[in-house]
Amino acid sequence: MTEQVTVQRLIPAPAEAIFDLLADPGRHHEIDGSGTIVGARSAGERRLALGDSFGMDMDWGVNYATKNVVVEFEENRRIAWQTLAPKPLSYVLTGRIWRYELEPVEGGTIVRETWDTRQEALPSRYVVRATMTDLTRRNMEKTLQRIEDVVTA
């Protein structure tokens, strides 16, 4: 069963512009290929750093909120956050990591998005992998297209 799903796209923009977009949780709704992000829970512009947490209001047929913690951060190269569910769901459905890696190349930046379920809570880990992998891959491809649309507009 797949623990990680990675998609990539060459985006004709500098890594700095893409990273600035990813590091601003207030703009994540603009790039969300799943269409589930309603908006950031905290108002105003805010640039993420390692260890920061940020909340998202979500809607996937039902409204809910997530807490996300930045677990990897290398300026203009890599950012990742772990999505955590509120208690009591945090004991059974939580922990996946969303990672973005940026590689500057001639003509732009290769952007790799990875959905990493190795830290997913054990009770839900196998169900999430079995039921969400294909949908998540398609949504990630849409996200990379949306990132390109935003940074090249």
XYZ file of N, CA and C in Angstrom:
459
model
N 0.845 -1.183 0.000
C 0.000 0.000 0.000
C 0.891 1.247 0.000
N 0.491 2.273 -0.701
C 1.284 3.478 -0.887
C 1.340 4.326 0.383
N 2.555 4.601 0.843
C 2.749 5.469 2.007
C 2.864 6.932 1.622
N 3.402 7.176 0.413
C 3.605 8.538 -0.067
C 3.170 8.624 -1.526
N 2.593 9.754 -1.870
C 2.255 10.052 -3.254
C 2.948 11.362 -3.596
N 3.656 11.372 -4.732
C 4.349 12.589 -5.167
C 3.956 12.906 -6.596
N 3.651 14.172 -6.837
C 3.432 14.669 -8.193
C 4.388 15.839 -8.390
N 4.727 16.117 -9.632
C 5.622 17.243 -9.888
C 5.233 17.948 -11.166
N 5.677 19.197 -11.253
C 5.362 20.026 -12.414
C 6.451 21.083 -12.550
N 6.844 21.350 -13.781
C 7.742 22.473 -14.053
C 6.873 23.717 -14.157
N 7.102 24.654 -13.266
C 6.338 25.897 -13.245
C 7.275 27.016 -13.692
N 6.884 27.771 -14.719
C 7.762 28.813 -15.255
C 7.770 30.075 -14.385
N 8.300 29.915 -13.188
C 8.375 31.016 -12.228
C 9.533 30.737 -11.283
N 10.085 31.786 -10.658
C 11.179 31.573 -9.717
C 10.706 30.884 -8.437
N 11.599 30.102 -7.841
C 11.280 29.384 -6.607
C 10.811 30.337 -5.507
N 11.374 31.528 -5.460
C 11.018 32.484 -4.410
C 9.541 32.856 -4.471
N 9.014 33.066 -5.657
C 7.601 33.438 -5.804
C 6.697 32.283 -5.386
N 7.079 31.079 -5.742
C 6.280 29.901 -5.378
C 6.339 29.674 -3.878
N 7.528 29.791 -3.314
C 7.687 29.584 -1.869
C 6.896 30.622 -1.075
N 6.941 31.877 -1.521
C 6.173 32.927 -0.840
C 4.691 32.573 -0.783
N 4.165 32.017 -1.851
C 2.767 31.600 -1.897
C 2.508 30.460 -0.915
N 3.369 29.459 -0.903
C 3.198 28.301 -0.016
C 3.359 28.675 1.452
N 4.208 29.650 1.733
C 4.484 30.043 3.118
C 3.457 31.026 3.675
N 2.426 31.337 2.911
C 1.362 32.244 3.352
C 0.057 31.453 3.465
N -0.304 30.983 4.662
C -1.509 30.160 4.792
C -2.785 30.902 4.400
N -2.760 32.207 4.440
C -3.928 32.982 4.020
C -4.234 32.852 2.541
N -3.284 32.314 1.772
C -3.481 32.153 0.329
C -3.677 30.697 -0.097
N -3.663 29.778 0.841
C -3.780 28.360 0.497
C -5.097 28.031 -0.207
N -6.160 28.767 0.094
C -7.437 28.505 -0.592
C -7.325 28.780 -2.091
N -6.401 29.654 -2.484
C -6.220 29.980 -3.901
C -5.617 28.818 -4.686
N -4.868 27.966 -4.012
C -4.139 26.906 -4.710
C -4.673 25.509 -4.424
N -5.644 25.397 -3.567
C -6.170 24.095 -3.140
C -6.890 23.381 -4.278
N -6.295 22.337 -4.797
C -6.893 21.571 -5.886
C -8.055 20.698 -5.460
N -8.217 20.472 -4.159
C -9.325 19.643 -3.681
C -10.612 20.435 -3.526
N -10.481 21.757 -3.413
C -11.662 22.593 -3.206
C -12.243 22.504 -1.804
N -11.475 21.971 -0.856
C -11.995 21.809 0.505
C -11.588 22.926 1.467
N -10.579 23.712 1.122
C -10.145 24.785 2.022
C -11.080 25.978 1.876
N -11.666 26.380 2.989
C -12.513 27.567 3.022
C -11.640 28.794 3.260
N -10.695 28.687 4.183
C -9.799 29.799 4.469
C -8.992 29.557 5.720
N -7.995 30.393 5.907
C -7.156 30.310 7.102
C -7.934 30.815 8.299
N -7.684 30.243 9.448
C -8.397 30.621 10.668
C -7.913 31.944 11.238
N -6.663 32.310 10.986
C -6.161 33.585 11.498
C -6.173 34.599 10.368
N -6.601 35.792 10.682
C -6.717 36.839 9.662
C -5.364 37.511 9.429
N -5.229 38.104 8.275
C -4.027 38.873 7.971
C -2.931 38.037 7.345
N -1.999 38.715 6.712
C -0.875 38.033 6.087
C 0.065 37.524 7.172
N 0.611 36.357 6.926
C 1.520 35.751 7.885
C 2.441 34.806 7.144
N 3.711 34.930 7.351
C 4.685 34.036 6.707
C 5.060 32.947 7.701
N 4.970 31.709 7.250
C 5.255 30.570 8.103
C 6.750 30.385 8.318
N 7.095 29.729 9.418
C 8.465 29.349 9.747
C 8.410 27.984 10.424
N 9.546 27.347 10.572
C 9.612 26.041 11.205
C 9.000 26.092 12.599
N 8.109 25.144 12.887
C 7.470 25.062 14.193
C 6.171 25.838 14.315
N 5.889 26.718 13.359
C 4.641 27.485 13.399
C 3.448 26.565 13.236
N 2.329 26.986 13.811
C 1.077 26.280 13.578
C 0.080 27.257 12.978
N -0.822 26.695 12.176
C -1.859 27.517 11.569
C -3.100 26.654 11.392
N -4.248 27.303 11.490
C -5.511 26.591 11.357
C -6.155 26.857 10.014
N -6.939 25.887 9.566
C -7.695 26.023 8.324
C -9.142 25.618 8.569
N -10.045 26.438 8.058
C -11.453 26.058 8.017
C -11.656 25.273 6.734
N -12.302 24.130 6.855
C -12.438 23.196 5.749
C -13.914 22.861 5.530
N -14.212 22.389 4.319
C -15.555 21.916 4.002
C -15.450 20.772 3.006
N -15.747 19.576 3.481
C -15.766 18.387 2.636
C -17.122 17.711 2.830
N -18.174 18.482 2.495
C -19.532 18.027 2.731
C -19.982 18.314 4.152
N -19.059 18.557 5.027
C -19.292 18.957 6.411
C -18.171 19.928 6.783
N -18.515 20.937 7.559
C -17.513 21.913 7.982
C -16.684 21.349 9.126
N -15.379 21.592 9.061
C -14.482 21.191 10.137
C -13.249 22.085 10.079
N -12.377 21.938 11.044
C -11.155 22.738 11.095
C -9.968 21.811 11.310
N -8.815 22.254 10.814
C -7.579 21.509 11.052
C -6.565 22.430 11.709
N -5.639 21.807 12.399
C -4.451 22.493 12.901
C -3.293 21.904 12.122
N -2.402 22.748 11.652
C -1.253 22.317 10.869
C 0.008 22.860 11.523
N 1.038 22.027 11.589
C 2.306 22.424 12.191
C 3.409 22.280 11.142
N 4.186 23.342 10.944
C 5.285 23.313 9.980
C 6.398 22.434 10.560
N 6.676 21.320 9.859
C 7.651 20.338 10.350
C 8.941 20.309 9.533
N 8.944 20.942 8.377
C 10.146 21.066 7.546
C 10.142 22.455 6.932
N 11.314 23.083 6.890
C 11.376 24.439 6.340
C 12.797 24.736 5.897
N 12.954 24.958 4.628
C 14.211 25.442 4.061
C 13.825 26.527 3.069
N 14.160 27.747 3.378
C 13.744 28.908 2.587
C 13.920 28.673 1.092
N 12.824 28.886 0.360
C 12.781 28.784 -1.099
C 13.076 27.388 -1.656
N 13.153 26.371 -0.803
C 13.460 25.008 -1.252
C 12.467 23.956 -0.769
N 12.020 24.058 0.500
C 11.181 23.004 1.058
C 10.341 23.557 2.204
N 9.066 23.158 2.182
C 8.183 23.449 3.294
C 7.217 22.279 3.422
N 6.966 21.873 4.649
C 6.028 20.781 4.900
C 5.297 21.050 6.197
N 4.021 20.672 6.201
C 3.259 20.777 7.433
C 2.490 19.492 7.673
N 2.313 19.212 8.962
C 1.553 18.044 9.376
C 0.169 18.506 9.769
N -0.829 17.837 9.213
C -2.217 18.188 9.480
C -2.721 17.355 10.648
N -3.245 18.051 11.646
C -3.727 17.409 12.863
C -5.210 17.702 13.040
N -5.948 16.692 13.398
C -7.376 16.849 13.655
C -7.578 17.283 15.107
N -8.701 17.945 15.388
C -8.991 18.301 16.779
C -9.351 17.047 17.575
N -9.165 17.130 18.890
C -9.555 16.017 19.764
C -11.077 15.899 19.761
N -11.629 14.743 19.785
C -11.035 13.425 19.966
C -10.587 12.761 18.659
N -10.858 13.398 17.499
C -10.452 12.802 16.225
C -8.943 12.632 16.111
N -8.186 13.415 16.889
C -6.734 13.348 16.809
C -6.190 11.980 17.219
N -6.993 11.202 17.907
C -6.535 9.871 18.316
C -6.681 8.836 17.203
N -7.509 9.138 16.196
C -7.766 8.134 15.168
C -7.568 8.622 13.736
N -7.651 9.911 13.478
C -7.617 10.420 12.103
C -6.795 11.698 12.057
N -5.481 11.547 11.914
C -4.621 12.722 11.961
C -3.188 12.353 11.581
N -2.408 13.324 11.189
C -0.974 13.128 11.095
C -0.332 13.151 9.730
N -1.120 13.209 8.644
C -0.477 13.197 7.322
C 0.314 14.481 7.114
N 1.342 14.379 6.285
C 2.236 15.509 6.018
C 2.097 15.905 4.554
N 2.002 17.208 4.332
C 1.981 17.790 2.988
C 3.320 18.476 2.788
N 4.088 18.043 1.791
C 5.437 18.553 1.571
C 5.550 19.143 0.162
N 6.212 20.282 0.075
C 6.506 20.920 -1.208
C 8.016 21.108 -1.296
N 8.598 20.592 -2.372
C 10.018 20.745 -2.631
C 10.175 21.514 -3.935
N 11.045 22.509 -3.919
C 11.245 23.375 -5.078
C 12.679 23.246 -5.573
N 12.813 22.986 -6.860
C 14.122 22.829 -7.471
C 14.240 23.796 -8.647
N 15.006 24.880 -8.467
C 15.195 25.818 -9.573
C 15.917 25.135 -10.735
N 15.391 25.324 -11.936
C 15.989 24.789 -13.157
C 15.845 25.853 -14.241
N 16.520 25.629 -15.357
C 16.362 26.555 -16.476
C 14.897 26.562 -16.900
N 14.335 27.739 -17.012
C 12.939 27.862 -17.422
C 11.945 27.893 -16.279
N 12.416 27.824 -15.035
C 11.477 27.904 -13.917
C 11.883 27.067 -12.730
N 10.903 26.398 -12.143
C 11.104 25.630 -10.918
C 10.325 24.323 -11.019
N 10.993 23.221 -10.731
C 10.268 21.960 -10.589
C 9.695 21.946 -9.179
N 8.387 21.798 -9.098
C 7.699 21.745 -7.812
C 7.212 20.321 -7.607
N 7.607 19.728 -6.479
C 7.153 18.396 -6.101
C 6.272 18.517 -4.874
N 5.072 17.997 -4.985
C 4.179 17.946 -3.834
C 4.062 16.490 -3.411
N 4.230 16.248 -2.116
C 4.142 14.890 -1.581
C 3.116 14.841 -0.469
N 2.286 13.828 -0.535
C 1.317 13.475 0.522
C 1.911 12.280 1.230
N 2.327 12.478 2.464
C 3.077 11.478 3.217
C 2.222 10.991 4.384
N 1.818 9.723 4.327
C 0.934 9.181 5.368
C 1.676 8.295 6.367
N 2.997 8.351 6.374
C 3.750 7.505 7.310
C 3.492 7.873 8.765
N 3.081 9.120 9.033
C 2.799 9.553 10.401
C 1.300 9.585 10.717
N 0.498 9.125 9.775
C -0.953 9.076 9.983
C -1.250 8.199 11.199
N -2.257 8.575 11.978
C -2.643 7.792 13.147
C -2.938 6.352 12.726
N -2.458 5.424 13.521
C -2.575 4.012 13.171
C -4.010 3.557 12.897
N -4.990 3.971 13.684
C -6.339 3.465 13.391
C -6.841 3.816 11.987
N -6.424 4.955 11.446
C -6.942 5.374 10.141
C -5.950 5.182 8.999
N -4.710 4.881 9.293
C -3.640 4.855 8.293
C -3.998 4.029 7.053
N -4.417 2.810 7.241
C -4.660 1.923 6.100
C -5.930 2.292 5.343
N -6.929 2.765 6.062
C -8.166 3.196 5.407
C -7.903 4.439 4.558
N -7.173 5.387 5.108
C -6.841 6.613 4.370
C -6.058 6.262 3.105
N -5.069 5.422 3.225
C -4.259 5.048 2.064
C -5.094 4.325 1.014
N -5.955 3.421 1.459
C -6.738 2.608 0.523
C -7.818 3.411 -0.188
N -8.375 4.400 0.490
C -9.523 5.112 -0.084
C -9.192 6.483 -0.657
N -8.070 7.065 -0.269
C -7.795 8.456 -0.631
C -6.644 8.645 -1.622
N -5.873 7.627 -1.898
C -4.652 7.790 -2.701
C -4.929 8.347 -4.092
N -5.822 7.735 -4.846
C -6.069 8.187 -6.216
C -6.671 9.587 -6.252
N -7.650 9.846 -5.396
C -8.269 11.177 -5.325
C -7.229 12.220 -4.945
N -6.403 11.898 -3.966
C -5.382 12.840 -3.520
C -4.402 13.151 -4.645
N -3.976 12.147 -5.395
C -3.062 12.381 -6.528
C -3.692 13.357 -7.533
N -4.934 13.121 -7.891
C -5.609 14.023 -8.845
C -5.711 15.442 -8.290
N -6.052 15.559 -7.021
C -6.164 16.883 -6.405
C -4.815 17.588 -6.326
N -3.752 16.840 -6.081
C -2.416 17.423 -6.035
C -2.010 17.948 -7.410
N -2.351 17.221 -8.463
C -2.063 17.706 -9.815
C -2.807 19.013 -10.083
N -4.035 19.113 -9.610
C -4.801 20.359 -9.742
C -4.148 21.473 -8.931
N -3.644 21.130 -7.749
C -2.975 22.132 -6.913
C -1.762 22.717 -7.630
N -0.946 21.864 -8.232
C 0.234 22.374 -8.940
C -0.173 23.257 -10.115
N -1.240 22.906 -10.790
C -1.746 23.765 -11.876
C -2.190 25.111 -11.319
N -2.878 25.087 -10.185
C -3.340 26.329 -9.567
C -2.172 27.186 -9.088
N -1.137 26.550 -8.542
C 0.058 27.306 -8.146
C 0.621 28.021 -9.377
N 0.749 27.289 -10.476
C 1.249 27.910 -11.699
C 0.364 29.061 -12.139
N -0.935 28.871 -12.120
C -1.851 29.934 -12.523
C -1.677 31.185 -11.685
N -1.492 31.007 -10.360
C -1.364 32.158 -9.452
C -0.038 32.881 -9.661
N 1.061 32.136 -9.727
C 2.376 32.806 -9.776
C 2.731 33.321 -11.167
N 1.997 32.911 -12.203
C 2.293 33.409 -13.550
C 1.239 34.406 -14.041
N 0.286 34.718 -13.191
C -0.786 35.652 -13.595
C -0.258 37.068 -13.712
